Structures are given as structure tokens and as C-alpha cells.
mmCIF file of C-alpha atoms and ligand atoms in Angstrom:
data_model
loop_
_atom_site.group_PDB
_atom_site.id
_atom_site.type_symbol
_atom_site.label_atom_id
_atom_site.label_comp_id
_atom_site.label_asym_id
_atom_site.label_seq_id
_atom_site.Cartn_x
_atom_site.Cartn_y
_atom_site.Cartn_z
ATOM 1 C CA MET O 18 15.790 8.761 6.400
ATOM 2 C CA ALA O 19 12.244 8.504 7.718
ATOM 3 C CA ARG O 20 12.292 4.877 8.752
ATOM 4 C CA THR O 21 9.534 3.584 10.966
ATOM 5 C CA ILE O 22 10.290 -0.100 11.183
ATOM 6 C CA LEU O 23 8.444 -1.652 14.109
ATOM 7 C CA THR O 24 9.278 -5.295 13.765
ATOM 8 C CA ARG O 25 11.614 -7.199 11.575
ATOM 9 C CA THR O 26 10.835 -10.863 11.307
ATOM 10 C CA VAL O 27 13.987 -12.510 10.120
ATOM 11 C CA LEU O 28 12.922 -15.470 8.058
ATOM 12 C CA ALA O 29 15.464 -15.503 5.302
ATOM 13 C CA ALA O 30 18.702 -17.375 5.339
ATOM 14 C CA VAL O 31 21.458 -16.167 3.053
ATOM 15 C CA SER O 32 19.722 -14.525 0.146
ATOM 16 C CA VAL O 33 19.441 -16.579 -2.993
ATOM 17 C CA ALA O 34 20.344 -13.332 -4.707
ATOM 18 C CA SER O 35 23.981 -13.976 -3.853
ATOM 19 C CA LEU O 36 23.716 -16.966 -6.140
ATOM 20 C CA PHE O 37 21.865 -14.820 -8.662
ATOM 21 C CA ALA O 38 24.607 -12.235 -8.443
ATOM 22 C CA LEU O 39 27.372 -14.736 -9.101
ATOM 23 C CA SER O 40 25.702 -16.333 -12.089
ATOM 24 C CA ALA O 41 24.676 -12.958 -13.480
ATOM 25 C CA CYS O 42 28.212 -11.576 -13.219
ATOM 26 C CA ALA O 43 29.409 -14.538 -15.184
ATOM 27 C CA SER O 44 26.833 -14.157 -17.916
ATOM 28 C CA ASP O 45 27.172 -10.348 -17.920
ATOM 29 C CA ALA O 46 30.825 -10.551 -18.819
ATOM 30 C CA GLY O 47 30.039 -10.475 -22.528
ATOM 31 C CA GLY O 48 28.015 -7.254 -22.040
ATOM 32 C CA ASP O 49 24.506 -8.391 -22.906
ATOM 33 C CA PRO O 50 22.846 -5.262 -24.313
ATOM 34 C CA ALA O 51 19.566 -4.066 -22.825
ATOM 35 C CA GLY O 52 16.644 -5.864 -24.358
ATOM 36 C CA GLY O 53 18.842 -8.474 -26.027
ATOM 37 C CA GLY O 54 17.909 -12.169 -25.851
ATOM 38 C CA GLU O 55 18.761 -14.038 -22.659
ATOM 39 C CA SER O 56 18.504 -11.868 -19.599
ATOM 40 C CA ALA O 57 21.564 -11.388 -17.450
ATOM 41 C CA GLY O 58 20.146 -9.448 -14.524
ATOM 42 C CA GLY O 59 20.878 -9.495 -10.824
ATOM 43 C CA GLY O 60 24.532 -8.482 -10.819
ATOM 44 C CA ALA O 61 25.177 -4.698 -10.666
ATOM 45 C CA ASP O 62 28.774 -5.477 -11.604
ATOM 46 C CA ASP O 63 29.257 -1.837 -12.724
ATOM 47 C CA GLY O 64 28.628 -0.617 -9.168
ATOM 48 C CA VAL O 65 25.283 0.944 -10.101
ATOM 49 C CA ILE O 66 22.136 -0.985 -9.237
ATOM 50 C CA THR O 67 19.635 -0.869 -12.065
ATOM 51 C CA LEU O 68 16.239 -1.317 -10.441
ATOM 52 C CA GLY O 69 13.016 -1.709 -12.399
ATOM 53 C CA PHE O 70 10.023 -0.567 -10.351
ATOM 54 C CA SER O 71 6.434 -1.226 -11.373
ATOM 55 C CA GLN O 72 4.088 1.073 -9.468
ATOM 56 C CA VAL O 73 0.357 0.378 -8.999
ATOM 57 C CA GLY O 74 -0.751 3.711 -10.467
ATOM 58 C CA ALA O 75 -1.520 7.251 -9.344
ATOM 59 C CA GLU O 76 -4.863 6.556 -7.731
ATOM 60 C CA SER O 77 -4.424 8.358 -4.417
ATOM 61 C CA GLY O 78 -2.512 10.894 -2.356
ATOM 62 C CA TRP O 79 -0.857 7.946 -0.625
ATOM 63 C CA ARG O 80 0.379 6.583 -3.945
ATOM 64 C CA ALA O 81 1.807 9.999 -4.919
ATOM 65 C CA ALA O 82 3.746 10.143 -1.638
ATOM 66 C CA ASN O 83 4.968 6.564 -2.109
ATOM 67 C CA THR O 84 6.165 7.268 -5.673
ATOM 68 C CA LYS O 85 7.978 10.406 -4.479
ATOM 69 C CA SER O 86 9.706 8.480 -1.700
ATOM 70 C CA ILE O 87 10.934 5.857 -4.189
ATOM 71 C CA GLN O 88 12.048 8.383 -6.816
ATOM 72 C CA ASP O 89 13.738 10.610 -4.218
ATOM 73 C CA THR O 90 15.680 7.691 -2.738
ATOM 74 C CA LEU O 91 16.681 5.501 -5.682
ATOM 75 C CA THR O 92 18.853 8.189 -7.232
ATOM 76 C CA GLU O 93 22.165 8.181 -9.091
ATOM 77 C CA GLU O 94 23.886 9.742 -6.046
ATOM 78 C CA ASN O 95 22.592 6.835 -3.982
ATOM 79 C CA GLY O 96 23.983 4.277 -6.457
ATOM 80 C CA PHE O 97 20.831 3.472 -8.447
ATOM 81 C CA GLU O 98 19.538 3.730 -11.959
ATOM 82 C CA LEU O 99 15.754 3.671 -11.513
ATOM 83 C CA LYS O 100 13.467 2.475 -14.285
ATOM 84 C CA PHE O 101 9.936 3.416 -13.243
ATOM 85 C CA SER O 102 6.603 2.470 -14.752
ATOM 86 C CA ASP O 103 2.988 3.244 -13.786
ATOM 87 C CA ALA O 104 0.564 0.323 -14.284
ATOM 88 C CA GLN O 105 -2.581 2.458 -14.073
ATOM 89 C CA GLN O 106 -4.099 -0.048 -11.615
ATOM 90 C CA LYS O 107 -3.959 -2.893 -14.187
ATOM 91 C CA GLN O 108 -2.280 -6.219 -13.439
ATOM 92 C CA GLU O 109 -1.617 -6.895 -17.131
ATOM 93 C CA ASN O 110 0.396 -3.651 -17.337
ATOM 94 C CA GLN O 111 2.489 -4.716 -14.345
ATOM 95 C CA ILE O 112 3.175 -8.138 -15.832
ATOM 96 C CA GLN O 113 4.217 -6.460 -19.079
ATOM 97 C CA ALA O 114 6.522 -4.051 -17.209
ATOM 98 C CA ILE O 115 8.124 -6.882 -15.226
ATOM 99 C CA ARG O 116 8.704 -8.874 -18.429
ATOM 100 C CA SER O 117 10.290 -5.818 -19.994
ATOM 101 C CA TYR O 118 12.617 -5.400 -16.985
ATOM 102 C CA ILE O 119 13.575 -9.078 -17.315
ATOM 103 C CA THR O 120 14.359 -8.595 -21.006
ATOM 104 C CA GLN O 121 16.402 -5.494 -20.218
ATOM 105 C CA GLY O 122 18.404 -7.494 -17.673
ATOM 106 C CA VAL O 123 17.950 -5.113 -14.731
ATOM 107 C CA ASP O 124 19.728 -6.010 -11.485
ATOM 108 C CA VAL O 125 16.618 -5.958 -9.269
ATOM 109 C CA ILE O 126 12.875 -5.801 -9.870
ATOM 110 C CA ALA O 127 10.589 -4.223 -7.284
ATOM 111 C CA PHE O 128 6.837 -3.790 -7.460
ATOM 112 C CA SER O 129 3.650 -3.122 -5.499
ATOM 113 C CA PRO O 130 1.196 -5.710 -6.802
ATOM 114 C CA VAL O 131 -2.166 -4.253 -7.857
ATOM 115 C CA VAL O 132 -3.900 -7.463 -6.775
ATOM 116 C CA GLU O 133 -2.737 -10.407 -4.662
ATOM 117 C CA THR O 134 -3.079 -13.372 -6.992
ATOM 118 C CA GLY O 135 -1.740 -14.415 -10.395
ATOM 119 C CA TRP O 136 1.947 -13.572 -10.024
ATOM 120 C CA ASP O 137 3.674 -16.951 -9.939
ATOM 121 C CA PRO O 138 4.364 -17.332 -13.700
ATOM 122 C CA VAL O 139 6.038 -13.926 -14.151
ATOM 123 C CA LEU O 140 7.929 -14.262 -10.855
ATOM 124 C CA GLN O 141 9.188 -17.655 -12.011
ATOM 125 C CA GLU O 142 10.425 -15.968 -15.191
ATOM 126 C CA ALA O 143 12.348 -13.417 -13.108
ATOM 127 C CA LYS O 144 13.813 -16.182 -10.963
ATOM 128 C CA ALA O 145 14.857 -18.169 -14.036
ATOM 129 C CA ALA O 146 16.570 -15.038 -15.365
ATOM 130 C CA GLY O 147 18.473 -14.623 -12.084
ATOM 131 C CA ILE O 148 16.788 -11.340 -11.169
ATOM 132 C CA PRO O 149 15.806 -10.915 -7.511
ATOM 133 C CA VAL O 150 12.385 -9.417 -6.770
ATOM 134 C CA ILE O 151 11.422 -7.191 -3.823
ATOM 135 C CA LEU O 152 7.770 -6.518 -2.969
ATOM 136 C CA THR O 153 6.814 -3.130 -1.566
ATOM 137 C CA ASP O 154 3.539 -1.998 0.017
ATOM 138 C CA ARG O 155 1.329 -4.925 -1.084
ATOM 139 C CA ALA O 156 1.829 -8.674 -0.806
ATOM 140 C CA VAL O 157 1.362 -11.444 -3.360
ATOM 141 C CA ASP O 158 -0.616 -14.569 -2.564
ATOM 142 C CA SER O 159 1.851 -17.323 -3.487
ATOM 143 C CA SER O 160 2.816 -20.560 -1.806
ATOM 144 C CA ASP O 161 6.380 -20.213 -3.133
ATOM 145 C CA GLU O 162 8.257 -17.700 -0.953
ATOM 146 C CA THR O 163 11.450 -18.203 -2.950
ATOM 147 C CA LEU O 164 9.899 -16.124 -5.742
ATOM 148 C CA TYR O 165 10.735 -12.902 -3.898
ATOM 149 C CA GLU O 166 13.474 -11.757 -1.532
ATOM 150 C CA SER O 167 11.603 -9.504 0.832
ATOM 151 C CA PHE O 168 8.252 -7.811 1.382
ATOM 152 C CA ILE O 169 8.346 -4.292 2.854
ATOM 153 C CA GLY O 170 5.034 -2.770 3.946
ATOM 154 C CA SER O 171 2.360 -2.154 6.530
ATOM 155 C CA ASP O 172 0.220 -4.733 8.288
ATOM 156 C CA PHE O 173 -3.122 -4.027 6.607
ATOM 157 C CA VAL O 174 -5.123 -6.399 8.825
ATOM 158 C CA LYS O 175 -3.860 -4.485 11.853
ATOM 159 C CA GLU O 176 -4.824 -1.163 10.224
ATOM 160 C CA GLY O 177 -8.401 -2.437 9.742
ATOM 161 C CA GLU O 178 -8.445 -3.697 13.317
ATOM 162 C CA MET O 179 -7.261 -0.337 14.681
ATOM 163 C CA ALA O 180 -10.051 1.427 12.778
ATOM 164 C CA GLY O 181 -12.648 -1.107 13.982
ATOM 165 C CA GLU O 182 -11.441 -1.004 17.582
ATOM 166 C CA TRP O 183 -11.884 2.771 17.682
ATOM 167 C CA VAL O 184 -15.380 2.499 16.193
ATOM 168 C CA ALA O 185 -16.301 -0.213 18.726
ATOM 169 C CA GLU O 186 -14.941 1.894 21.582
ATOM 170 C CA GLN O 187 -16.817 5.031 20.492
ATOM 171 C CA TYR O 188 -20.120 3.704 19.198
ATOM 172 C CA ASP O 189 -20.895 0.220 20.548
ATOM 173 C CA GLY O 190 -24.325 0.312 22.194
ATOM 174 C CA GLU O 191 -25.699 2.947 19.800
ATOM 175 C CA GLY O 192 -26.889 0.536 17.080
ATOM 176 C CA PHE O 193 -24.709 2.192 14.430
ATOM 177 C CA LYS O 194 -25.314 1.383 10.756
ATOM 178 C CA ALA O 195 -22.082 1.539 8.770
ATOM 179 C CA VAL O 196 -21.251 1.534 5.063
ATOM 180 C CA GLU O 197 -17.874 0.445 3.764
ATOM 181 C CA LEU O 198 -15.942 1.897 0.829
ATOM 182 C CA GLN O 199 -13.602 -0.910 -0.140
ATOM 183 C CA GLY O 200 -10.303 -0.541 -1.952
ATOM 184 C CA THR O 201 -9.562 -2.176 -5.301
ATOM 185 C CA THR O 202 -11.154 -5.626 -5.528
ATOM 186 C CA GLY O 203 -8.537 -8.334 -4.992
ATOM 187 C CA ALA O 204 -5.895 -5.919 -3.627
ATOM 188 C CA ALA O 205 -4.179 -6.900 -0.378
ATOM 189 C CA PRO O 206 -5.159 -3.698 1.498
ATOM 190 C CA ALA O 207 -8.829 -4.119 0.512
ATOM 191 C CA ILE O 208 -8.964 -7.763 1.591
ATOM 192 C CA ASP O 209 -6.985 -7.279 4.795
ATOM 193 C CA ARG O 210 -8.515 -4.007 6.007
ATOM 194 C CA LYS O 211 -12.005 -5.463 5.558
ATOM 195 C CA GLU O 212 -11.013 -8.546 7.531
ATOM 196 C CA GLY O 213 -9.396 -6.527 10.331
ATOM 197 C CA PHE O 214 -12.307 -4.093 10.665
ATOM 198 C CA GLU O 215 -14.943 -6.831 10.675
ATOM 199 C CA SER O 216 -13.101 -8.829 13.332
ATOM 200 C CA ALA O 217 -12.761 -5.742 15.570
ATOM 201 C CA ILE O 218 -16.486 -4.871 15.475
ATOM 202 C CA GLU O 219 -17.584 -8.483 15.957
ATOM 203 C CA GLY O 220 -19.724 -8.810 19.078
ATOM 204 C CA THR O 221 -20.704 -5.114 19.030
ATOM 205 C CA ASP O 222 -23.972 -3.712 17.674
ATOM 206 C CA VAL O 223 -22.183 -1.830 14.856
ATOM 207 C CA GLU O 224 -23.587 -3.300 11.638
ATOM 208 C CA ILE O 225 -22.183 -2.996 8.101
ATOM 209 C CA ILE O 226 -25.314 -2.494 6.004
ATOM 210 C CA ASP O 227 -23.570 -2.009 2.633
ATOM 211 C CA SER O 228 -20.114 -2.419 1.165
ATOM 212 C CA GLN O 229 -18.756 -1.677 -2.299
ATOM 213 C CA THR O 230 -15.451 -0.918 -3.986
ATOM 214 C CA GLY O 231 -14.472 2.680 -4.697
ATOM 215 C CA ASN O 232 -11.167 1.535 -6.212
ATOM 216 C CA PHE O 233 -9.111 3.720 -3.818
ATOM 217 C CA THR O 234 -9.997 6.905 -5.773
ATOM 218 C CA ARG O 235 -11.737 10.085 -4.638
ATOM 219 C CA ALA O 236 -14.057 10.152 -7.686
ATOM 220 C CA GLU O 237 -15.264 6.577 -7.224
ATOM 221 C CA GLY O 238 -15.564 7.052 -3.463
ATOM 222 C CA LYS O 239 -17.920 9.957 -4.143
ATOM 223 C CA THR O 240 -19.997 8.036 -6.701
ATOM 224 C CA VAL O 241 -20.350 4.966 -4.488
ATOM 225 C CA MET O 242 -21.274 7.131 -1.480
ATOM 226 C CA GLU O 243 -23.960 8.901 -3.562
ATOM 227 C CA GLY O 244 -25.388 5.456 -4.311
ATOM 228 C CA PHE O 245 -25.335 4.495 -0.623
ATOM 229 C CA LEU O 246 -27.127 7.737 0.320
ATOM 230 C CA ASN O 247 -29.819 7.155 -2.303
ATOM 231 C CA LYS O 248 -30.358 3.617 -1.066
ATOM 232 C CA HIS O 249 -30.193 4.068 2.726
ATOM 233 C CA ASP O 250 -31.527 6.867 4.928
ATOM 234 C CA ASP O 251 -30.039 5.497 8.145
ATOM 235 C CA ILE O 252 -26.257 5.647 7.606
ATOM 236 C CA ASP O 253 -24.369 6.589 10.796
ATOM 237 C CA LEU O 254 -20.807 5.820 9.749
ATOM 238 C CA VAL O 255 -18.527 5.394 6.729
ATOM 239 C CA PHE O 256 -15.484 3.148 6.915
ATOM 240 C CA ALA O 257 -13.334 4.013 3.884
ATOM 241 C CA HIS O 258 -10.265 1.877 3.096
ATOM 242 C CA ASN O 259 -8.336 5.047 2.257
ATOM 243 C CA ASP O 260 -8.439 8.814 2.742
ATOM 244 C CA ASP O 261 -9.212 9.580 -0.892
ATOM 245 C CA MET O 262 -12.451 7.578 -0.893
ATOM 246 C CA GLY O 263 -13.326 9.183 2.461
ATOM 247 C CA LEU O 264 -12.772 12.608 0.900
ATOM 248 C CA GLY O 265 -15.059 11.626 -1.982
ATOM 249 C CA ALA O 266 -17.667 10.516 0.579
ATOM 250 C CA ILE O 267 -17.428 13.929 2.281
ATOM 251 C CA GLU O 268 -18.352 15.621 -1.019
ATOM 252 C CA ALA O 269 -21.344 13.294 -1.463
ATOM 253 C CA ILE O 270 -22.543 13.813 2.127
ATOM 254 C CA GLU O 271 -22.261 17.599 1.842
ATOM 255 C CA ALA O 272 -24.070 17.568 -1.506
ATOM 256 C CA ALA O 273 -26.886 15.632 0.195
ATOM 257 C CA GLY O 274 -27.213 18.451 2.757
ATOM 258 C CA MET O 275 -25.614 16.655 5.674
ATOM 259 C CA VAL O 276 -22.599 17.423 7.829
ATOM 260 C CA PRO O 277 -19.704 14.936 7.489
ATOM 261 C CA GLY O 278 -18.110 14.068 10.812
ATOM 262 C CA GLU O 279 -21.340 14.930 12.631
ATOM 263 C CA ASP O 280 -24.452 13.568 10.898
ATOM 264 C CA ILE O 281 -22.366 10.762 9.438
ATOM 265 C CA LYS O 282 -19.096 9.781 11.121
ATOM 266 C CA ILE O 283 -16.138 8.919 8.899
ATOM 267 C CA VAL O 284 -13.160 6.657 9.606
ATOM 268 C CA THR O 285 -10.423 6.196 7.018
ATOM 269 C CA ILE O 286 -6.915 4.797 6.511
ATOM 270 C CA ASP O 287 -3.730 6.516 5.196
ATOM 271 C CA ALA O 288 -3.287 9.843 7.047
ATOM 272 C CA VAL O 289 -2.042 11.787 4.014
ATOM 273 C CA LYS O 290 -2.164 15.599 4.189
ATOM 274 C CA ASP O 291 -5.650 16.087 2.665
ATOM 275 C CA GLY O 292 -7.121 13.430 4.942
ATOM 276 C CA MET O 293 -5.397 14.886 8.001
ATOM 277 C CA GLN O 294 -6.677 18.362 7.097
ATOM 278 C CA ALA O 295 -10.247 17.026 6.857
ATOM 279 C CA LEU O 296 -9.742 15.293 10.218
ATOM 280 C CA ALA O 297 -8.455 18.513 11.799
ATOM 281 C CA ASP O 298 -11.455 20.344 10.267
ATOM 282 C CA GLY O 299 -13.858 17.885 11.926
ATOM 283 C CA LYS O 300 -15.089 16.293 8.677
ATOM 284 C CA ILE O 301 -13.382 12.961 9.385
ATOM 285 C CA ASN O 302 -13.464 11.432 12.874
ATOM 286 C CA TYR O 303 -10.500 9.055 12.963
ATOM 287 C CA ILE O 304 -7.643 8.017 10.659
ATOM 288 C CA VAL O 305 -5.303 5.041 10.895
ATOM 289 C CA GLU O 306 -1.990 5.771 9.247
ATOM 290 C CA CYS O 307 -0.433 3.774 6.417
ATOM 291 C CA ASN O 308 3.125 4.987 6.020
ATOM 292 C CA PRO O 309 4.032 5.467 2.318
ATOM 293 C CA LEU O 310 7.718 6.340 2.821
ATOM 294 C CA LEU O 311 9.103 2.998 1.668
ATOM 295 C CA GLY O 312 11.951 4.282 -0.542
ATOM 296 C CA PRO O 313 14.732 4.142 2.089
ATOM 297 C CA ASP O 314 13.927 0.557 3.077
ATOM 298 C CA LEU O 315 13.688 -0.511 -0.544
ATOM 299 C CA ALA O 316 17.110 1.007 -1.255
ATOM 300 C CA GLU O 317 18.668 -0.703 1.749
ATOM 301 C CA ILE O 318 17.202 -4.116 0.972
ATOM 302 C CA ALA O 319 18.140 -3.866 -2.727
ATOM 303 C CA LYS O 320 21.761 -3.067 -1.803
ATOM 304 C CA LYS O 321 21.902 -5.994 0.608
ATOM 305 C CA VAL O 322 20.377 -8.385 -1.914
ATOM 306 C CA ILE O 323 22.908 -7.385 -4.552
ATOM 307 C CA ALA O 324 25.752 -7.747 -2.033
ATOM 308 C CA GLY O 325 24.493 -11.252 -1.234
ATOM 309 C CA GLU O 326 23.718 -10.321 2.361
ATOM 310 C CA GLU O 327 20.979 -11.753 4.511
ATOM 311 C CA VAL O 328 17.682 -9.867 4.247
ATOM 312 C CA GLU O 329 14.494 -9.975 6.275
ATOM 313 C CA LYS O 330 11.722 -11.781 4.421
ATOM 314 C CA ARG O 331 9.083 -9.495 5.965
ATOM 315 C CA ILE O 332 9.605 -5.906 7.082
ATOM 316 C CA VAL O 333 6.543 -4.494 8.832
ATOM 317 C CA VAL O 334 6.232 -0.714 8.765
ATOM 318 C CA GLU O 335 4.878 0.933 11.904
ATOM 319 C CA ASP O 336 1.603 2.858 11.667
ATOM 320 C CA GLN O 337 -0.051 5.154 14.199
ATOM 321 C CA ALA O 338 -3.581 6.528 14.428
ATOM 322 C CA PHE O 339 -5.000 10.037 14.796
ATOM 323 C CA ASP O 340 -8.130 11.537 16.270
ATOM 324 C CA GLN O 341 -9.083 15.152 15.545
ATOM 325 C CA ALA O 342 -6.908 16.662 18.280
ATOM 326 C CA ALA O 343 -3.879 14.582 17.283
ATOM 327 C CA ALA O 344 -4.324 15.601 13.631
ATOM 328 C CA LYS O 345 -4.222 19.313 14.538
ATOM 329 C CA GLU O 346 -0.999 18.736 16.424
ATOM 330 C CA ALA O 347 0.653 16.600 13.720
ATOM 331 C CA LEU O 348 -0.323 18.614 10.633
ATOM 332 C CA PRO O 349 2.315 21.409 10.771
ATOM 333 C CA THR O 350 5.199 18.931 10.589
ATOM 334 C CA ARG O 351 3.541 16.237 8.483
ATOM 335 C CA GLU O 352 5.848 14.995 5.705
ATOM 336 C CA TYR O 353 3.145 13.675 3.361
HETATM 337 O O1 LIG K 15 -1.601 -0.183 -0.864
HETATM 338 C C1 LIG K 15 -1.764 0.975 -0.105
HETATM 339 C C2 LIG K 15 -3.067 1.639 -0.481
HETATM 340 O O2 LIG K 15 -3.077 1.915 -1.849
HETATM 341 C C3 LIG K 15 -3.320 2.975 0.179
HETATM 342 O O3 LIG K 15 -3.963 2.870 1.402
HETATM 343 C C4 LIG K 15 -4.236 3.597 -0.813
HETATM 344 O O4 LIG K 15 -4.431 4.969 -0.643
HETATM 345 C C5 LIG K 15 -3.527 3.242 -2.055
HETATM 346 O O5 LIG K 15 -4.188 3.451 -3.206
#
């Protein structure tokens, strides 16, 4: 199990899921069929945990690795029946999937929210149905922390800070003009990485001269970078909120006759294989990791929640950072 837990902030008392489990066992006794009327989730009284997972989409190499980790871990042999759905980066699809899991009476719902806001009503529906919810990767912006059991994922503000600190260390004093390829508008990693990066370069002479969303995809990263290059002839650096958009930017820079990593420096977040290869090849200058292997922690927390055990409200996954030399060293044994 590739766990990289750095800190575990224990905030939760005994999980409310133990109460969910008891009430669900009682109402499950009549064998409520999937999809039938009142939900009776949260129990796993047959020994198998039915977990409904709503994934953001398939927008990036990171997401592919995250999906694989979840599907490889939540297996029958490991005591799970996994119901998986892909929201294609649309909040309405996720809400629909969560409602469907509630109707089916799954034992646990887990999801990575596409955007931060707008989740309270559907999470209240899950709570009313007695189905515990676990957040993975991305947070929700809600004032009611009882709507979910635990949130497992990286500290995105810190990732942005690590990227900004490296840029400040390398280029402060050179009057660098930077452009930013933001992640999906309203998504936790886009909001937090921007905040972290900006705070780290504050007080330096690195200036962000343009910033636009590339929706975490390679294609949109390329298109947005083409626009930046048409508009500005003085770009020194690209800060991309993920590797895929950075890889798209590389294509745009090369097509414009420039050398990525030299004429225009590139800093990204994720450290998936393609990004690490580009870093080792000198086309990217620095990458802050975002570890996608969340399946093992999700499985462990789901089991604890169903058993009525105490769970950590926030599990922060450890991330490291790579320069070009470190990428060359890490690549041969890189898992994702
Ligand atoms: O939420 C994690 C982010 O989502 C990853 O950094 C990005 O690649 C993905 O699309």
C-alpha cells in the first residue's frame, strides 16, 4: 500500500456513521431492493461494503492514476462492491450520481467534488438517508462539517506555495513576467494553488501578467497558451496548475519557435509520468507533486466508518517536489 500520510489531524469524535450503521441495519432487515423507495444505506450488514464513487472525470494523467488507485483497491477481494461513475467535469452529473447512490441504498458514498460550492442540499439528502460520505482529493466549501465523515487529499495551498517559493528562489531580481494556467474555475485545487503561489511570490519582482483557466486539460492548456503568446511577447515563465496544461503549453511554445524550459520556464503541479519525463528532458523546470494514490486510504476510512470507529476528519497526503535532476533519478521507479 503506497501510503504517504504526513499529518493526521484528528478532529472527529466517534463517527456518526456508527449511528447510521445501526439505523440502516434496522431498516435493511426487510431487504430494501436497490433503487426502491426509502434508502437504507450505511450498513454493509452482508459483510461487503457497497461504495458509490463519483469521479470528477478523465481530464488528466493525474485523474487516470487516481481512478486506477481507487478501482485497484476497492475490489471484491478487499471486501467492496464499487459502483463508479465519471461526471465528465460537470457538477450536475455528480449530484445526479450521488442521488442515484442514495436511491440504491449504498453503504458509503465517496466523491471528488468538481467544484467547491453547492453541495449542501445533496449531502443533506445523503445524511437524511443514513449514508456516510467521504471526500477524496478535493474539498467542499460548507459550514456544516457533519455532512461528511472525512476528507482525504493533498494540501493544495501548500503545493502552490512550494511552486512559488522555488520560482522566488530562482528568479527574484530578474523582473520575470509570468502567465498562469489555472485549473477548473471554482475547483479547490485551482483556488488554493493560485492563492499559495501568489502568496509565495509576494514581495518579489516576479509578476503575473495574465491568468486564465485551461480546465486541467492538455488541449485547453495549449489553446490558452497560444492566446498568451499572441498577446504578450515578454513571457518568461508559465505556472500551470497541473502537468497536463503544462504539457499543452510546451506544444504551443514549440509551435511558436521557442524552447520550453529555456526561453520560457515552466513550473507545474502533479508529477505524473508524462510531466516527469518532460522535466527530465529539460522542457519543464520544476514540478510539485500531488499524490493521486488515494485508494488505500479511502478503503481504510470506509471500513472504519462502517465499523463505527473513530476517523480523522482531515487526512493530508504528503507531496514532494522535483527539479530536473531529481526527476531523472525518480523516473525509473515512478508508480504513476
Ligand atoms: O484535484 C487534483 C487535480 O485534478 C490534479 O492536479 C489535476 O491534474 C486534476 O485534474
